[in-house]
Amino acid sequence: MNEHKFDQKGGIYSKARPSYPDELFAYLKEHDFISESTVAADIGSGTGIFSEKLCPYVSRIFAIEPNSDMRAVAEEKYAAHKNIISVNGSAENTKLSDKSVDFITAAQAFHWFDRQSFKAECRRILKDNGNILLVWNDRDTESELIRENYDINRRFCPNFKGSSNGIDFSKEAFADFFEGDFIVVEFGNDLIYDENAFVSRCLSSSYAPNPDEKNYNEYVADLQKLFKKYNQNDTVPYPYITRCYIGKV
Protein backbone atom coordinates (compact mmCIF):
# COMPACT_ATOMS: atom_id res chain seq x y z
CA MET A 1 0.00 0.00 0.00
CA ASN A 2 1.44 3.41 -0.96
CA GLU A 3 0.93 5.38 2.23
CA HIS A 4 2.13 8.71 0.84
CA LYS A 5 -0.35 9.13 -2.03
CA PHE A 6 -2.53 11.42 0.09
CA ASP A 7 0.09 13.44 1.95
CA GLN A 8 -1.23 16.99 2.59
CA LYS A 9 -4.75 15.97 1.59
CA GLY A 10 -6.30 14.80 4.87
CA GLY A 11 -8.31 17.95 5.56
CA ILE A 12 -9.69 18.48 2.07
CA TYR A 13 -10.35 14.76 1.61
CA SER A 14 -12.44 14.64 4.77
CA LYS A 15 -14.52 17.66 3.74
CA ALA A 16 -14.95 16.95 0.04
CA ARG A 17 -15.29 13.20 -0.43
CA PRO A 18 -18.79 11.68 -0.55
CA SER A 19 -20.16 9.35 2.09
CA TYR A 20 -21.94 6.09 1.26
CA PRO A 21 -25.66 5.51 0.68
CA ASP A 22 -27.88 4.24 3.46
CA GLU A 23 -29.13 1.53 1.11
CA LEU A 24 -25.72 -0.17 1.22
CA PHE A 25 -25.82 -0.60 5.00
CA ALA A 26 -29.44 -1.75 4.91
CA TYR A 27 -28.38 -4.36 2.33
CA LEU A 28 -25.45 -5.58 4.46
CA LYS A 29 -27.70 -5.91 7.50
CA GLU A 30 -30.58 -7.54 5.63
CA HIS A 31 -28.27 -10.16 4.11
CA ASP A 32 -26.56 -10.91 7.45
CA PHE A 33 -23.13 -9.64 6.49
CA ILE A 34 -23.16 -7.40 9.57
CA SER A 35 -25.00 -7.28 12.89
CA GLU A 36 -24.75 -5.58 16.28
CA SER A 37 -22.18 -8.20 17.33
CA THR A 38 -19.90 -7.80 14.29
CA VAL A 39 -16.25 -6.88 14.78
CA ALA A 40 -15.08 -5.18 11.59
CA ALA A 41 -11.78 -3.96 10.15
CA ASP A 42 -11.97 -0.98 7.79
CA ILE A 43 -8.66 -1.16 5.95
CA GLY A 44 -7.26 1.91 4.24
CA SER A 45 -9.80 3.83 6.32
CA GLY A 46 -8.40 7.24 5.41
CA THR A 47 -10.21 10.10 7.13
CA GLY A 48 -12.85 7.74 8.51
CA ILE A 49 -15.71 8.41 6.09
CA PHE A 50 -16.74 4.76 5.80
CA SER A 51 -15.87 3.83 9.39
CA GLU A 52 -18.15 6.56 10.73
CA LYS A 53 -21.01 5.41 8.51
CA LEU A 54 -20.55 1.75 9.47
CA CYS A 55 -20.07 2.16 13.23
CA PRO A 56 -23.79 2.37 14.25
CA TYR A 57 -24.41 -1.05 12.67
CA VAL A 58 -21.61 -3.07 14.32
CA SER A 59 -20.03 -3.76 17.70
CA ARG A 60 -16.51 -2.53 16.96
CA ILE A 61 -14.38 -1.27 14.08
CA PHE A 62 -10.62 -1.32 13.76
CA ALA A 63 -9.83 1.59 11.42
CA ILE A 64 -6.52 0.72 9.74
CA GLU A 65 -4.71 3.64 8.09
CA PRO A 66 -0.95 4.11 7.41
CA ASN A 67 -1.01 7.78 6.34
CA SER A 68 -0.44 9.95 9.42
CA ASP A 69 -2.17 13.02 7.95
CA MET A 70 -5.32 11.10 7.04
CA ARG A 71 -5.30 9.19 10.33
CA ALA A 72 -4.98 12.37 12.42
CA VAL A 73 -8.05 13.86 10.74
CA ALA A 74 -9.96 10.63 11.31
CA GLU A 75 -9.04 10.38 14.98
CA GLU A 76 -10.68 13.74 15.67
CA LYS A 77 -13.94 12.24 14.39
CA TYR A 78 -13.47 8.95 16.22
CA ALA A 79 -13.49 10.72 19.58
CA ALA A 80 -17.28 10.81 19.26
CA HIS A 81 -17.52 7.04 18.63
CA LYS A 82 -16.45 4.64 21.37
CA ASN A 83 -16.54 1.63 19.04
CA ILE A 84 -13.94 2.85 16.50
CA ILE A 85 -10.32 1.99 17.28
CA SER A 86 -7.68 3.74 15.20
CA VAL A 87 -4.69 1.61 14.17
CA ASN A 88 -1.48 2.68 12.45
CA GLY A 89 -1.30 -0.26 10.05
CA SER A 90 -1.52 -1.10 6.37
CA ALA A 91 -3.45 -3.44 4.10
CA GLU A 92 -0.53 -5.83 4.09
CA ASN A 93 0.26 -5.50 7.83
CA THR A 94 -2.84 -4.51 9.79
CA LYS A 95 -1.29 -5.17 13.23
CA LEU A 96 -4.43 -7.13 14.16
CA SER A 97 -4.44 -10.57 15.81
CA ASP A 98 -5.16 -13.81 13.98
CA LYS A 99 -8.88 -14.59 13.55
CA SER A 100 -9.87 -11.32 15.22
CA VAL A 101 -12.56 -9.85 12.91
CA ASP A 102 -15.84 -10.98 11.37
CA PHE A 103 -15.97 -8.56 8.45
CA ILE A 104 -13.40 -6.60 6.44
CA THR A 105 -14.10 -3.47 4.42
CA ALA A 106 -11.93 -1.52 2.01
CA ALA A 107 -13.66 1.67 0.90
CA GLN A 108 -12.08 3.66 -1.93
CA ALA A 109 -8.78 1.96 -1.14
CA PHE A 110 -8.33 -1.54 -2.63
CA HIS A 111 -6.77 -0.18 -5.84
CA TRP A 112 -3.78 1.04 -3.79
CA PHE A 113 -3.14 -2.35 -2.13
CA ASP A 114 -0.78 -5.15 -3.05
CA ARG A 115 -3.65 -7.47 -3.94
CA GLN A 116 -2.15 -10.82 -3.06
CA SER A 117 -0.47 -9.60 0.15
CA PHE A 118 -3.77 -8.07 1.24
CA LYS A 119 -5.54 -11.33 0.48
CA ALA A 120 -3.10 -13.20 2.70
CA GLU A 121 -3.61 -10.67 5.50
CA CYS A 122 -7.39 -10.99 5.19
CA ARG A 123 -7.13 -14.75 5.53
CA ARG A 124 -5.01 -14.30 8.65
CA ILE A 125 -7.25 -11.84 10.52
CA LEU A 126 -10.71 -13.05 9.41
CA LYS A 127 -12.65 -15.45 11.56
CA ASP A 128 -14.01 -18.57 9.88
CA ASN A 129 -16.76 -17.77 7.38
CA GLY A 130 -15.94 -14.04 7.43
CA ASN A 131 -16.61 -11.81 4.43
CA ILE A 132 -14.88 -8.92 2.70
CA LEU A 133 -16.52 -5.83 1.17
CA LEU A 134 -14.68 -3.83 -1.46
CA VAL A 135 -16.52 -0.59 -2.20
CA TRP A 136 -16.03 2.52 -4.32
CA ASN A 137 -17.91 5.70 -5.04
CA ASP A 138 -17.28 5.73 -8.78
CA ARG A 139 -18.05 8.87 -10.77
CA ASP A 140 -20.68 8.21 -13.43
CA THR A 141 -19.08 8.87 -16.81
CA GLU A 142 -22.48 9.03 -18.50
CA SER A 143 -22.49 12.60 -17.17
CA GLU A 144 -21.13 15.29 -19.52
CA LEU A 145 -19.82 17.19 -16.49
CA ILE A 146 -17.81 14.19 -15.33
CA ARG A 147 -16.39 13.57 -18.79
CA GLU A 148 -15.26 17.20 -19.11
CA ASN A 149 -13.88 17.05 -15.57
CA TYR A 150 -11.77 14.06 -16.67
CA ASP A 151 -10.52 16.01 -19.70
CA ILE A 152 -9.26 18.75 -17.36
CA ASN A 153 -7.59 16.12 -15.19
CA ARG A 154 -5.77 14.71 -18.20
CA ARG A 155 -4.42 18.16 -19.10
CA PHE A 156 -3.16 19.14 -15.66
CA CYS A 157 -2.59 15.91 -13.72
CA PRO A 158 0.17 13.66 -15.14
CA ASN A 159 -0.75 10.80 -12.78
CA PHE A 160 -4.45 10.77 -13.66
CA LYS A 161 -5.42 7.31 -14.94
CA GLY A 162 -9.20 7.49 -14.58
CA SER A 163 -11.52 6.72 -11.71
CA SER A 164 -9.79 5.13 -8.69
CA ASN A 165 -6.40 4.92 -10.42
CA GLY A 166 -7.98 3.38 -13.51
CA ILE A 167 -9.20 0.20 -11.82
CA ASP A 168 -11.29 -2.22 -13.89
CA PHE A 169 -14.71 -2.51 -12.22
CA SER A 170 -15.85 -5.59 -14.17
CA LYS A 171 -16.65 -8.65 -12.07
CA GLU A 172 -13.96 -10.64 -13.87
CA ALA A 173 -11.29 -8.22 -12.66
CA PHE A 174 -11.84 -9.37 -9.05
CA ALA A 175 -11.90 -13.12 -9.69
CA ASP A 176 -8.25 -13.51 -8.64
CA PHE A 177 -9.00 -11.97 -5.24
CA PHE A 178 -12.19 -13.69 -4.12
CA GLU A 179 -12.48 -17.45 -3.72
CA GLY A 180 -15.50 -18.89 -5.49
CA ASP A 181 -18.49 -16.81 -6.46
CA PHE A 182 -19.00 -13.36 -5.00
CA ILE A 183 -21.67 -10.68 -5.02
CA VAL A 184 -21.61 -7.50 -7.11
CA VAL A 185 -24.19 -4.87 -6.20
CA GLU A 186 -24.54 -1.18 -7.06
CA PHE A 187 -26.35 1.79 -5.55
CA GLY A 188 -26.98 5.30 -6.85
CA ASN A 189 -25.26 8.00 -4.82
CA ASP A 190 -25.86 11.28 -6.64
CA LEU A 191 -24.67 14.46 -4.96
CA ILE A 192 -25.19 18.18 -5.47
CA TYR A 193 -22.09 20.39 -5.16
CA ASP A 194 -21.70 24.13 -4.85
CA GLU A 195 -18.60 25.65 -6.45
CA ASN A 196 -16.35 25.28 -3.42
CA ALA A 197 -17.39 21.65 -2.85
CA PHE A 198 -16.93 20.83 -6.55
CA VAL A 199 -13.42 22.26 -6.71
CA SER A 200 -12.50 20.72 -3.36
CA ARG A 201 -13.70 17.29 -4.50
CA CYS A 202 -11.36 17.49 -7.48
CA LEU A 203 -8.43 18.71 -5.38
CA SER A 204 -8.89 15.83 -2.92
CA SER A 205 -7.77 13.29 -5.51
CA SER A 206 -4.31 11.77 -5.16
CA TYR A 207 -3.28 12.98 -8.62
CA ALA A 208 -4.45 16.60 -8.17
CA PRO A 209 -1.76 19.27 -7.65
CA ASN A 210 -1.22 20.66 -4.16
CA PRO A 211 -1.24 24.47 -3.67
CA ASP A 212 2.56 24.69 -3.82
CA GLU A 213 2.79 22.78 -7.11
CA LYS A 214 2.98 23.85 -10.72
CA ASN A 215 -0.36 24.08 -12.56
CA TYR A 216 -2.39 24.34 -9.34
CA ASN A 217 -3.86 27.77 -10.16
CA GLU A 218 -4.56 26.86 -13.77
CA TYR A 219 -6.21 23.62 -12.69
CA VAL A 220 -8.48 25.40 -10.22
CA ALA A 221 -9.36 28.08 -12.81
CA ASP A 222 -10.44 25.47 -15.36
CA LEU A 223 -12.52 23.67 -12.72
CA GLN A 224 -14.24 26.95 -11.86
CA LYS A 225 -15.01 27.53 -15.55
CA LEU A 226 -16.46 24.03 -15.80
CA PHE A 227 -18.65 24.64 -12.76
CA LYS A 228 -19.99 27.86 -14.28
CA LYS A 229 -20.80 26.05 -17.53
CA TYR A 230 -23.11 23.56 -15.76
CA ASN A 231 -24.20 25.83 -12.91
CA GLN A 232 -27.89 25.76 -12.03
CA ASN A 233 -28.94 27.80 -8.99
CA ASP A 234 -25.33 27.86 -7.77
CA THR A 235 -24.93 24.08 -7.83
CA VAL A 236 -24.09 21.25 -10.21
CA PRO A 237 -25.16 17.60 -10.09
CA TYR A 238 -22.29 15.20 -9.41
CA PRO A 239 -23.45 11.62 -9.98
CA TYR A 240 -21.80 8.61 -8.36
CA ILE A 241 -22.38 4.88 -8.58
CA THR A 242 -21.46 3.04 -5.36
CA ARG A 243 -19.91 -0.21 -6.60
CA CYS A 244 -19.70 -3.11 -4.11
CA TYR A 245 -18.01 -6.52 -4.26
CA ILE A 246 -18.67 -8.94 -1.39
CA GLY A 247 -17.24 -12.41 -0.87
CA LYS A 248 -14.72 -14.69 0.80
CA VAL A 249 -11.01 -15.30 0.37
Coordinates of C-alpha atoms in Angstrom, one line a residue:
M1 CA 0.0 0.0 0.0
N2 CA 1.4 3.4 -1.0
E3 CA 0.9 5.4 2.2
H4 CA 2.1 8.7 0.8
K5 CA -0.3 9.1 -2.0
F6 CA -2.5 11.4 0.1
D7 CA 0.1 13.4 1.9
Q8 CA -1.2 17.0 2.6
K9 CA -4.8 16.0 1.6
G10 CA -6.3 14.8 4.9
G11 CA -8.3 17.9 5.6
I12 CA -9.7 18.5 2.1
Y13 CA -10.4 14.8 1.6
S14 CA -12.4 14.6 4.8
K15 CA -14.5 17.7 3.7
A16 CA -15.0 17.0 0.0
R17 CA -15.3 13.2 -0.4
P18 CA -18.8 11.7 -0.5
S19 CA -20.2 9.3 2.1
Y20 CA -21.9 6.1 1.3
P21 CA -25.7 5.5 0.7
D22 CA -27.9 4.2 3.5
E23 CA -29.1 1.5 1.1
L24 CA -25.7 -0.2 1.2
F25 CA -25.8 -0.6 5.0
A26 CA -29.4 -1.8 4.9
Y27 CA -28.4 -4.4 2.3
L28 CA -25.4 -5.6 4.5
K29 CA -27.7 -5.9 7.5
E30 CA -30.6 -7.5 5.6
H31 CA -28.3 -10.2 4.1
D32 CA -26.6 -10.9 7.5
F33 CA -23.1 -9.6 6.5
I34 CA -23.2 -7.4 9.6
S35 CA -25.0 -7.3 12.9
E36 CA -24.8 -5.6 16.3
S37 CA -22.2 -8.2 17.3
T38 CA -19.9 -7.8 14.3
V39 CA -16.3 -6.9 14.8
A40 CA -15.1 -5.2 11.6
A41 CA -11.8 -4.0 10.1
D42 CA -12.0 -1.0 7.8
I43 CA -8.7 -1.2 5.9
G44 CA -7.3 1.9 4.2
S45 CA -9.8 3.8 6.3
G46 CA -8.4 7.2 5.4
T47 CA -10.2 10.1 7.1
G48 CA -12.9 7.7 8.5
I49 CA -15.7 8.4 6.1
F50 CA -16.7 4.8 5.8
S51 CA -15.9 3.8 9.4
E52 CA -18.1 6.6 10.7
K53 CA -21.0 5.4 8.5
L54 CA -20.6 1.8 9.5
C55 CA -20.1 2.2 13.2
P56 CA -23.8 2.4 14.2
Y57 CA -24.4 -1.0 12.7
V58 CA -21.6 -3.1 14.3
S59 CA -20.0 -3.8 17.7
R60 CA -16.5 -2.5 17.0
I61 CA -14.4 -1.3 14.1
F62 CA -10.6 -1.3 13.8
A63 CA -9.8 1.6 11.4
I64 CA -6.5 0.7 9.7
E65 CA -4.7 3.6 8.1
P66 CA -1.0 4.1 7.4
N67 CA -1.0 7.8 6.3
S68 CA -0.4 10.0 9.4
D69 CA -2.2 13.0 8.0
M70 CA -5.3 11.1 7.0
R71 CA -5.3 9.2 10.3
A72 CA -5.0 12.4 12.4
V73 CA -8.1 13.9 10.7
A74 CA -10.0 10.6 11.3
E75 CA -9.0 10.4 15.0
E76 CA -10.7 13.7 15.7
K77 CA -13.9 12.2 14.4
Y78 CA -13.5 8.9 16.2
A79 CA -13.5 10.7 19.6
A80 CA -17.3 10.8 19.3
H81 CA -17.5 7.0 18.6
K82 CA -16.5 4.6 21.4
N83 CA -16.5 1.6 19.0
I84 CA -13.9 2.9 16.5
I85 CA -10.3 2.0 17.3
S86 CA -7.7 3.7 15.2
V87 CA -4.7 1.6 14.2
N88 CA -1.5 2.7 12.4
G89 CA -1.3 -0.3 10.1
S90 CA -1.5 -1.1 6.4
A91 CA -3.4 -3.4 4.1
E92 CA -0.5 -5.8 4.1
N93 CA 0.3 -5.5 7.8
T94 CA -2.8 -4.5 9.8
K95 CA -1.3 -5.2 13.2
L96 CA -4.4 -7.1 14.2
S97 CA -4.4 -10.6 15.8
D98 CA -5.2 -13.8 14.0
K99 CA -8.9 -14.6 13.5
S100 CA -9.9 -11.3 15.2
V101 CA -12.6 -9.8 12.9
D102 CA -15.8 -11.0 11.4
F103 CA -16.0 -8.6 8.5
I104 CA -13.4 -6.6 6.4
T105 CA -14.1 -3.5 4.4
A106 CA -11.9 -1.5 2.0
A107 CA -13.7 1.7 0.9
Q108 CA -12.1 3.7 -1.9
A109 CA -8.8 2.0 -1.1
F110 CA -8.3 -1.5 -2.6
H111 CA -6.8 -0.2 -5.8
W112 CA -3.8 1.0 -3.8
F113 CA -3.1 -2.3 -2.1
D114 CA -0.8 -5.1 -3.1
R115 CA -3.6 -7.5 -3.9
Q116 CA -2.2 -10.8 -3.1
S117 CA -0.5 -9.6 0.2
F118 CA -3.8 -8.1 1.2
K119 CA -5.5 -11.3 0.5
A120 CA -3.1 -13.2 2.7
E121 CA -3.6 -10.7 5.5
C122 CA -7.4 -11.0 5.2
R123 CA -7.1 -14.8 5.5
R124 CA -5.0 -14.3 8.6
I125 CA -7.3 -11.8 10.5
L126 CA -10.7 -13.1 9.4
K127 CA -12.6 -15.4 11.6
D128 CA -14.0 -18.6 9.9
N129 CA -16.8 -17.8 7.4
G130 CA -15.9 -14.0 7.4
N131 CA -16.6 -11.8 4.4
I132 CA -14.9 -8.9 2.7
L133 CA -16.5 -5.8 1.2
L134 CA -14.7 -3.8 -1.5
V135 CA -16.5 -0.6 -2.2
W136 CA -16.0 2.5 -4.3
N137 CA -17.9 5.7 -5.0
D138 CA -17.3 5.7 -8.8
R139 CA -18.0 8.9 -10.8
D140 CA -20.7 8.2 -13.4
T141 CA -19.1 8.9 -16.8
E142 CA -22.5 9.0 -18.5
S143 CA -22.5 12.6 -17.2
E144 CA -21.1 15.3 -19.5
L145 CA -19.8 17.2 -16.5
I146 CA -17.8 14.2 -15.3
R147 CA -16.4 13.6 -18.8
E148 CA -15.3 17.2 -19.1
N149 CA -13.9 17.0 -15.6
Y150 CA -11.8 14.1 -16.7
D151 CA -10.5 16.0 -19.7
I152 CA -9.3 18.8 -17.4
N153 CA -7.6 16.1 -15.2
R154 CA -5.8 14.7 -18.2
R155 CA -4.4 18.2 -19.1
F156 CA -3.2 19.1 -15.7
C157 CA -2.6 15.9 -13.7
P158 CA 0.2 13.7 -15.1
N159 CA -0.7 10.8 -12.8
F160 CA -4.5 10.8 -13.7
K161 CA -5.4 7.3 -14.9
G162 CA -9.2 7.5 -14.6
S163 CA -11.5 6.7 -11.7
S164 CA -9.8 5.1 -8.7
N165 CA -6.4 4.9 -10.4
G166 CA -8.0 3.4 -13.5
I167 CA -9.2 0.2 -11.8
D168 CA -11.3 -2.2 -13.9
F169 CA -14.7 -2.5 -12.2
S170 CA -15.8 -5.6 -14.2
K171 CA -16.6 -8.6 -12.1
E172 CA -14.0 -10.6 -13.9
A173 CA -11.3 -8.2 -12.7
F174 CA -11.8 -9.4 -9.0
A175 CA -11.9 -13.1 -9.7
D176 CA -8.2 -13.5 -8.6
F177 CA -9.0 -12.0 -5.2
F178 CA -12.2 -13.7 -4.1
E179 CA -12.5 -17.4 -3.7
G180 CA -15.5 -18.9 -5.5
D181 CA -18.5 -16.8 -6.5
F182 CA -19.0 -13.4 -5.0
I183 CA -21.7 -10.7 -5.0
V184 CA -21.6 -7.5 -7.1
V185 CA -24.2 -4.9 -6.2
E186 CA -24.5 -1.2 -7.1
F187 CA -26.3 1.8 -5.5
G188 CA -27.0 5.3 -6.8
N189 CA -25.3 8.0 -4.8
D190 CA -25.9 11.3 -6.6
L191 CA -24.7 14.5 -5.0
I192 CA -25.2 18.2 -5.5
Y193 CA -22.1 20.4 -5.2
D194 CA -21.7 24.1 -4.8
E195 CA -18.6 25.6 -6.5
N196 CA -16.4 25.3 -3.4
A197 CA -17.4 21.7 -2.9
F198 CA -16.9 20.8 -6.6
V199 CA -13.4 22.3 -6.7
S200 CA -12.5 20.7 -3.4
R201 CA -13.7 17.3 -4.5
C202 CA -11.4 17.5 -7.5
L203 CA -8.4 18.7 -5.4
S204 CA -8.9 15.8 -2.9
S205 CA -7.8 13.3 -5.5
S206 CA -4.3 11.8 -5.2
Y207 CA -3.3 13.0 -8.6
A208 CA -4.4 16.6 -8.2
P209 CA -1.8 19.3 -7.6
N210 CA -1.2 20.7 -4.2
P211 CA -1.2 24.5 -3.7
D212 CA 2.6 24.7 -3.8
E213 CA 2.8 22.8 -7.1
K214 CA 3.0 23.9 -10.7
N215 CA -0.4 24.1 -12.6
Y216 CA -2.4 24.3 -9.3
N217 CA -3.9 27.8 -10.2
E218 CA -4.6 26.9 -13.8
Y219 CA -6.2 23.6 -12.7
V220 CA -8.5 25.4 -10.2
A221 CA -9.4 28.1 -12.8
D222 CA -10.4 25.5 -15.4
L223 CA -12.5 23.7 -12.7
Q224 CA -14.2 26.9 -11.9
K225 CA -15.0 27.5 -15.6
L226 CA -16.5 24.0 -15.8
F227 CA -18.6 24.6 -12.8
K228 CA -20.0 27.9 -14.3
K229 CA -20.8 26.0 -17.5
Y230 CA -23.1 23.6 -15.8
N231 CA -24.2 25.8 -12.9
Q232 CA -27.9 25.8 -12.0
N233 CA -28.9 27.8 -9.0
D234 CA -25.3 27.9 -7.8
T235 CA -24.9 24.1 -7.8
V236 CA -24.1 21.3 -10.2
P237 CA -25.2 17.6 -10.1
Y238 CA -22.3 15.2 -9.4
P239 CA -23.4 11.6 -10.0
Y240 CA -21.8 8.6 -8.4
I241 CA -22.4 4.9 -8.6
T242 CA -21.5 3.0 -5.4
R243 CA -19.9 -0.2 -6.6
C244 CA -19.7 -3.1 -4.1
Y245 CA -18.0 -6.5 -4.3
I246 CA -18.7 -8.9 -1.4
G247 CA -17.2 -12.4 -0.9
K248 CA -14.7 -14.7 0.8
V249 CA -11.0 -15.3 0.4

